[in-house]
PDB file of C-alpha atoms in Angstrom:
ATOM      1  CA  MET A 124     -12.069 -33.011 -84.781  1.00 46.00           C
ATOM      2  CA  ALA A 125     -15.769 -32.069 -85.328  1.00 50.00           C
ATOM      3  CA  GLY A 126     -14.778 -31.247 -88.890  1.00 59.00           C
ATOM      4  CA  ASP A 127     -13.428 -34.375 -89.419  1.00 69.00           C
ATOM      5  CA  ALA A 128     -16.348 -36.698 -87.822  1.00 73.00           C
ATOM      6  CA  ASN A 129     -18.639 -34.440 -90.301  1.00 82.00           C
ATOM      7  CA  ALA A 130     -16.428 -35.324 -93.217  1.00 80.00           C
ATOM      8  CA  GLN A 131     -16.214 -38.898 -92.349  1.00 80.00           C
ATOM      9  CA  ARG A 132     -20.126 -39.075 -92.214  1.00 86.00           C
ATOM     10  CA  LEU A 133     -20.318 -37.334 -95.250  1.00 88.00           C
ATOM     11  CA  ARG A 134     -17.855 -39.799 -97.021  1.00 87.00           C
ATOM     12  CA  LYS A 135     -19.792 -42.771 -95.649  1.00 88.00           C
ATOM     13  CA  ARG A 136     -22.894 -41.552 -96.846  1.00 92.00           C
ATOM     14  CA  LEU A 137     -21.759 -40.677-100.337  1.00 91.00           C
ATOM     15  CA  GLN A 138     -20.129 -44.355-100.579  1.00 91.00           C
ATOM     16  CA  GLU A 139     -23.447 -46.008 -99.597  1.00 93.00           C
ATOM     17  CA  LYS A 140     -25.105 -43.847-102.250  1.00 93.00           C
ATOM     18  CA  ASP A 141     -23.090 -45.405-105.039  1.00 86.00           C
ATOM     19  CA  THR A 142     -24.144 -43.161-107.697  1.00 93.00           C
ATOM     20  CA  LYS A 143     -21.848 -41.542-110.518  1.00 95.00           C
ATOM     21  CA  SER A 144     -22.465 -38.163-109.141  1.00 95.00           C
ATOM     22  CA  ALA A 145     -21.809 -39.314-105.536  1.00 93.00           C
ATOM     23  CA  LYS A 146     -18.434 -41.117-106.909  1.00 94.00           C
ATOM     24  CA  ARG A 147     -17.388 -37.867-108.947  1.00 95.00           C
ATOM     25  CA  LEU A 148     -18.227 -35.710-105.511  1.00 94.00           C
ATOM     26  CA  LEU A 149     -15.934 -38.471-103.474  1.00 93.00           C
ATOM     27  CA  ALA A 150     -13.056 -37.950-106.015  1.00 94.00           C
ATOM     28  CA  ARG A 151     -13.202 -34.044-105.586  1.00 94.00           C
ATOM     29  CA  ARG A 152     -13.158 -34.252-101.805  1.00 92.00           C
ATOM     30  CA  ARG A 153     -10.252 -37.038-101.920  1.00 91.00           C
ATOM     31  CA  ARG A 154      -8.151 -34.604-104.120  1.00 94.00           C
ATOM     32  CA  LYS A 155      -8.981 -31.632-101.756  1.00 92.00           C
ATOM     33  CA  GLU A 156      -7.985 -33.590 -98.428  1.00 87.00           C
ATOM     34  CA  THR A 157      -4.800 -34.737-100.246  1.00 90.00           C
ATOM     35  CA  ARG A 158      -3.952 -31.263-101.153  1.00 94.00           C
ATOM     36  CA  HIS A 159      -4.844 -30.377 -97.483  1.00 91.00           C
ATOM     37  CA  THR A 160      -2.439 -33.150 -95.946  1.00 90.00           C
ATOM     38  CA  ALA A 161       0.292 -32.230 -98.373  1.00 94.00           C
ATOM     39  CA  ASN A 162       0.095 -28.664 -97.267  1.00 95.00           C
ATOM     40  CA  SER A 163      -0.048 -29.598 -93.593  1.00 93.00           C
ATOM     41  CA  ASN A 164       2.894 -31.758 -94.013  1.00 94.00           C
ATOM     42  CA  HIS A 165       4.718 -29.229 -96.038  1.00 96.00           C
ATOM     43  CA  SER A 166       4.129 -26.627 -93.247  1.00 97.00           C
ATOM     44  CA  ILE A 167       5.249 -29.080 -90.447  1.00 95.00           C
ATOM     45  CA  ALA A 168       8.479 -30.019 -92.173  1.00 96.00           C
ATOM     46  CA  LYS A 169       9.406 -26.570 -93.174  1.00 97.00           C
ATOM     47  CA  SER A 170       9.034 -25.308 -89.282  1.00 97.00           C
ATOM     48  CA  ILE A 171      11.013 -28.145 -88.080  1.00 96.00           C
ATOM     49  CA  VAL A 172      13.794 -27.794 -90.463  1.00 97.00           C
ATOM     50  CA  THR A 173      13.719 -23.858 -90.189  1.00 97.00           C
ATOM     51  CA  GLU A 174      14.006 -24.015 -86.250  1.00 96.00           C
ATOM     52  CA  ALA A 175      16.924 -26.710 -86.510  1.00 94.00           C
ATOM     53  CA  ALA A 176      18.800 -24.360 -89.007  1.00 95.00           C
ATOM     54  CA  ARG A 177      18.319 -21.386 -87.308  1.00 95.00           C
ATOM     55  CA  THR A 178      19.611 -22.945 -83.868  1.00 94.00           C
ATOM     56  CA  GLY A 179      22.362 -25.018 -85.750  1.00 91.00           C
ATOM     57  CA  ARG A 180      20.807 -28.327 -84.541  1.00 91.00           C
ATOM     58  CA  GLY A 181      19.974 -31.512 -86.207  1.00 91.00           C
ATOM     59  CA  ILE A 182      17.133 -33.391 -86.320  1.00 93.00           C
ATOM     60  CA  ALA A 183      16.227 -37.036 -84.941  1.00 93.00           C
ATOM     61  CA  VAL A 184      12.976 -38.455 -85.625  1.00 91.00           C
ATOM     62  CA  GLU A 185      11.695 -42.060 -84.944  1.00 87.00           C
ATOM     63  CA  LYS A 186      11.609 -44.529 -87.851  1.00 83.00           C
ATOM     64  CA  LEU A 187       7.790 -44.450 -88.499  1.00 73.00           C
ATOM     65  CA  THR A 188       7.822 -47.593 -90.663  1.00 73.00           C
ATOM     66  CA  GLY A 189       5.128 -50.023 -89.114  1.00 71.00           C
ATOM     67  CA  ILE A 190       3.628 -47.512 -86.874  1.00 69.00           C
ATOM     68  CA  ARG A 191       0.114 -48.557 -87.657  1.00 68.00           C
ATOM     69  CA  ASP A 192       0.876 -52.182 -86.672  1.00 71.00           C
ATOM     70  CA  ARG A 193       2.623 -51.380 -83.663  1.00 68.00           C
ATOM     71  CA  VAL A 194       0.286 -48.980 -81.964  1.00 70.00           C
ATOM     72  CA  ARG A 195      -2.879 -49.934 -80.245  1.00 72.00           C
ATOM     73  CA  LEU A 196      -5.559 -46.937 -79.911  1.00 73.00           C
ATOM     74  CA  ARG A 197      -9.145 -46.456 -79.638  1.00 76.00           C
ATOM     75  CA  LYS A 198     -11.581 -46.043 -82.753  1.00 75.00           C
ATOM     76  CA  PRO A 199     -11.463 -42.392 -82.876  1.00 73.00           C
ATOM     77  CA  GLN A 200      -8.028 -42.067 -82.410  1.00 76.00           C
ATOM     78  CA  ARG A 201      -7.235 -44.865 -85.168  1.00 72.00           C
ATOM     79  CA  VAL A 202      -9.186 -42.885 -87.730  1.00 70.00           C
ATOM     80  CA  THR A 203      -6.791 -39.939 -87.162  1.00 71.00           C
ATOM     81  CA  LEU A 204      -3.627 -42.341 -87.125  1.00 68.00           C
ATOM     82  CA  HIS A 205      -4.548 -43.997 -90.455  1.00 69.00           C
ATOM     83  CA  SER A 206      -5.364 -40.631 -92.257  1.00 68.00           C
ATOM     84  CA  TRP A 207      -1.946 -38.998 -91.533  1.00 74.00           C
ATOM     85  CA  ALA A 208       0.478 -39.342 -94.233  1.00 82.00           C
ATOM     86  CA  PHE A 209       3.741 -40.344 -92.074  1.00 82.00           C
ATOM     87  CA  GLN A 210       5.735 -41.107 -95.241  1.00 85.00           C
ATOM     88  CA  GLN A 211       4.940 -37.995 -97.010  1.00 91.00           C
ATOM     89  CA  LEU A 212       5.958 -36.161 -93.839  1.00 91.00           C
ATOM     90  CA  GLY A 213       9.137 -38.000 -93.584  1.00 90.00           C
ATOM     91  CA  ALA A 214      10.067 -37.298 -97.338  1.00 92.00           C
ATOM     92  CA  PHE A 215       9.510 -33.700 -96.933  1.00 96.00           C
ATOM     93  CA  LEU A 216      11.514 -33.594 -93.801  1.00 95.00           C
ATOM     94  CA  VAL A 217      14.162 -35.371 -95.871  1.00 94.00           C
ATOM     95  CA  TYR A 218      14.454 -33.162 -98.888  1.00 95.00           C
ATOM     96  CA  LYS A 219      14.030 -29.744 -96.887  1.00 97.00           C
ATOM     97  CA  ALA A 220      16.683 -30.752 -94.281  1.00 95.00           C
ATOM     98  CA  ARG A 221      19.105 -31.990 -97.096  1.00 95.00           C
ATOM     99  CA  ARG A 222      18.355 -28.637 -98.999  1.00 96.00           C
ATOM    100  CA  ALA A 223      19.111 -26.557 -95.852  1.00 95.00           C
ATOM    101  CA  GLY A 224      22.079 -28.645 -95.097  1.00 93.00           C
ATOM    102  CA  VAL A 225      20.563 -29.709 -91.735  1.00 93.00           C
ATOM    103  CA  PRO A 226      21.612 -33.223 -90.481  1.00 92.00           C
ATOM    104  CA  LEU A 227      18.691 -35.608 -90.128  1.00 92.00           C
ATOM    105  CA  VAL A 228      18.674 -39.004 -88.653  1.00 92.00           C
ATOM    106  CA  GLN A 229      15.847 -41.663 -88.363  1.00 89.00           C
ATOM    107  CA  VAL A 230      16.252 -43.697 -84.962  1.00 90.00           C
ATOM    108  CA  ASP A 231      14.974 -46.831 -83.694  1.00 88.00           C
ATOM    109  CA  PRO A 232      11.849 -45.917 -81.325  1.00 86.00           C
ATOM    110  CA  ARG A 233      11.880 -49.230 -79.455  1.00 89.00           C
ATOM    111  CA  TYR A 234      11.577 -48.694 -75.644  1.00 90.00           C
ATOM    112  CA  THR A 235      12.099 -44.765 -75.967  1.00 91.00           C
ATOM    113  CA  SER A 236       9.019 -44.286 -73.826  1.00 89.00           C
ATOM    114  CA  GLN A 237      10.129 -46.923 -71.066  1.00 91.00           C
ATOM    115  CA  THR A 238      13.687 -45.654 -70.782  1.00 94.00           C
ATOM    116  CA  CYS A 239      14.677 -42.998 -68.456  1.00 94.00           C
ATOM    117  CA  ALA A 240      16.434 -39.997 -70.273  1.00 93.00           C
ATOM    118  CA  ALA A 241      18.555 -39.117 -66.964  1.00 94.00           C
ATOM    119  CA  CYS A 242      19.840 -42.404 -65.912  1.00 93.00           C
ATOM    120  CA  GLY A 243      19.188 -44.854 -68.700  1.00 92.00           C
ATOM    121  CA  TYR A 244      17.153 -47.462 -66.769  1.00 94.00           C
ATOM    122  CA  ARG A 245      14.331 -49.320 -68.726  1.00 94.00           C
ATOM    123  CA  ASP A 246      11.452 -50.857 -66.946  1.00 93.00           C
ATOM    124  CA  LYS A 247       7.825 -51.244 -68.116  1.00 92.00           C
ATOM    125  CA  ARG A 248       6.492 -50.298 -64.886  1.00 93.00           C
ATOM    126  CA  ASN A 249       8.425 -46.532 -65.433  1.00 93.00           C
ATOM    127  CA  ARG A 250       5.057 -45.678 -67.320  1.00 92.00           C
ATOM    128  CA  PRO A 251       2.404 -46.059 -64.647  1.00 91.00           C
ATOM    129  CA  ASP A 252       0.171 -44.565 -67.246  1.00 90.00           C
ATOM    130  CA  GLN A 253      -0.268 -42.715 -70.847  1.00 87.00           C
ATOM    131  CA  GLU A 254       1.269 -39.489 -69.916  1.00 91.00           C
ATOM    132  CA  THR A 255       3.456 -40.092 -66.742  1.00 94.00           C
ATOM    133  CA  PHE A 256       7.074 -41.220 -66.676  1.00 94.00           C
ATOM    134  CA  ILE A 257       8.491 -42.130 -63.179  1.00 94.00           C
ATOM    135  CA  CYS A 258      11.818 -43.720 -63.075  1.00 94.00           C
ATOM    136  CA  ARG A 259      11.895 -46.759 -60.598  1.00 94.00           C
ATOM    137  CA  SER A 260      15.889 -46.222 -60.478  1.00 93.00           C
ATOM    138  CA  CYS A 261      16.471 -42.556 -60.252  1.00 93.00           C
ATOM    139  CA  GLY A 262      13.217 -41.161 -59.375  1.00 92.00           C
ATOM    140  CA  VAL A 263      12.945 -38.752 -62.193  1.00 93.00           C
ATOM    141  CA  VAL A 264       8.986 -37.790 -62.718  1.00 94.00           C
ATOM    142  CA  ALA A 265       8.438 -36.151 -66.403  1.00 94.00           C
ATOM    143  CA  HIS A 266       5.911 -36.239 -69.162  1.00 94.00           C
ATOM    144  CA  ALA A 267       5.930 -39.489 -71.056  1.00 92.00           C
ATOM    145  CA  ASP A 268       6.303 -37.852 -74.360  1.00 92.00           C
ATOM    146  CA  HIS A 269       8.876 -35.346 -73.419  1.00 94.00           C
ATOM    147  CA  ASN A 270      11.141 -38.107 -71.939  1.00 94.00           C
ATOM    148  CA  ALA A 271      10.640 -40.236 -75.001  1.00 93.00           C
ATOM    149  CA  ALA A 272      11.750 -37.289 -77.037  1.00 92.00           C
ATOM    150  CA  ARG A 273      14.778 -36.994 -75.333  1.00 94.00           C
ATOM    151  CA  ASN A 274      15.896 -40.329 -75.583  1.00 94.00           C
ATOM    152  CA  ILE A 275      15.007 -39.878 -79.251  1.00 93.00           C
ATOM    153  CA  ALA A 276      17.284 -36.655 -79.408  1.00 91.00           C
ATOM    154  CA  SER A 277      20.052 -38.622 -77.563  1.00 91.00           C
ATOM    155  CA  ARG A 278      19.892 -41.554 -79.772  1.00 90.00           C
ATOM    156  CA  GLY A 279      20.280 -39.168 -82.868  1.00 88.00           C
ATOM    157  CA  VAL A 280      23.243 -37.601 -81.399  1.00 85.00           C
ATOM    158  CA  VAL A 281      24.980 -41.187 -80.993  1.00 85.00           C
ATOM    159  CA  SER A 282      23.963 -41.830 -84.641  1.00 79.00           C
ATOM    160  CA  TRP A 283      25.891 -38.646 -85.967  1.00 74.00           C
ATOM    161  CA  GLY A 284      29.210 -40.023 -84.618  1.00 64.00           C
ATOM    162  CA  ALA A 285      31.745 -38.307 -82.478  1.00 42.00           C
ATOM    163  CA  VAL A 286      33.019 -35.882 -84.927  1.00 41.00           C
ATOM    164  CA  ASN A 287      31.435 -32.667 -85.646  1.00 52.00           C
ATOM    165  CA  ARG A 288      28.066 -33.717 -83.698  1.00 53.00           C
ATOM    166  CA  PRO A 289      25.266 -30.983 -84.074  1.00 55.00           C
ATOM    167  CA  HIS A 290      22.706 -30.613 -81.009  1.00 60.00           C
ATOM    168  CA  ALA A 291      19.649 -32.938 -81.570  1.00 56.00           C
ATOM    169  CA  ALA A 292      16.504 -30.906 -81.595  1.00 53.00           C
TER     170      ALA A 292
END
């Protein structure tokens, strides 16, 4: 994270300078950051698809459209969120999964973090804080992200249909 902050400060300083050489340097840095992002997204997508193919499972992911409008974060987290290329990662996942013959489905993320993966009970109060999930119906205690991931996986299985369902990863 410290490298991101330094890069941001340098970018801000160069933008304020507004000289021809500063603009040239900004363009070079932008191309470098774009290559880095594409490489990171390729690596992430490849590891996900490889693991799914190896284990004979499908991939279920959230539809990430509108995520920047839906999510409320503090300023340092906003910078990270807004600089991530979600659409590019999704496109890489789609083409790599298709090439490997791995089923991929995008599911609606609504209420996945408020719904109990064990009993299906949904309540806002199931999330007392950012990382904890406690079901008010059956008493299951889990990490909120793990619970949401299980809900996304189960929605993925439902989306594939009853015939020849792969396991959701």
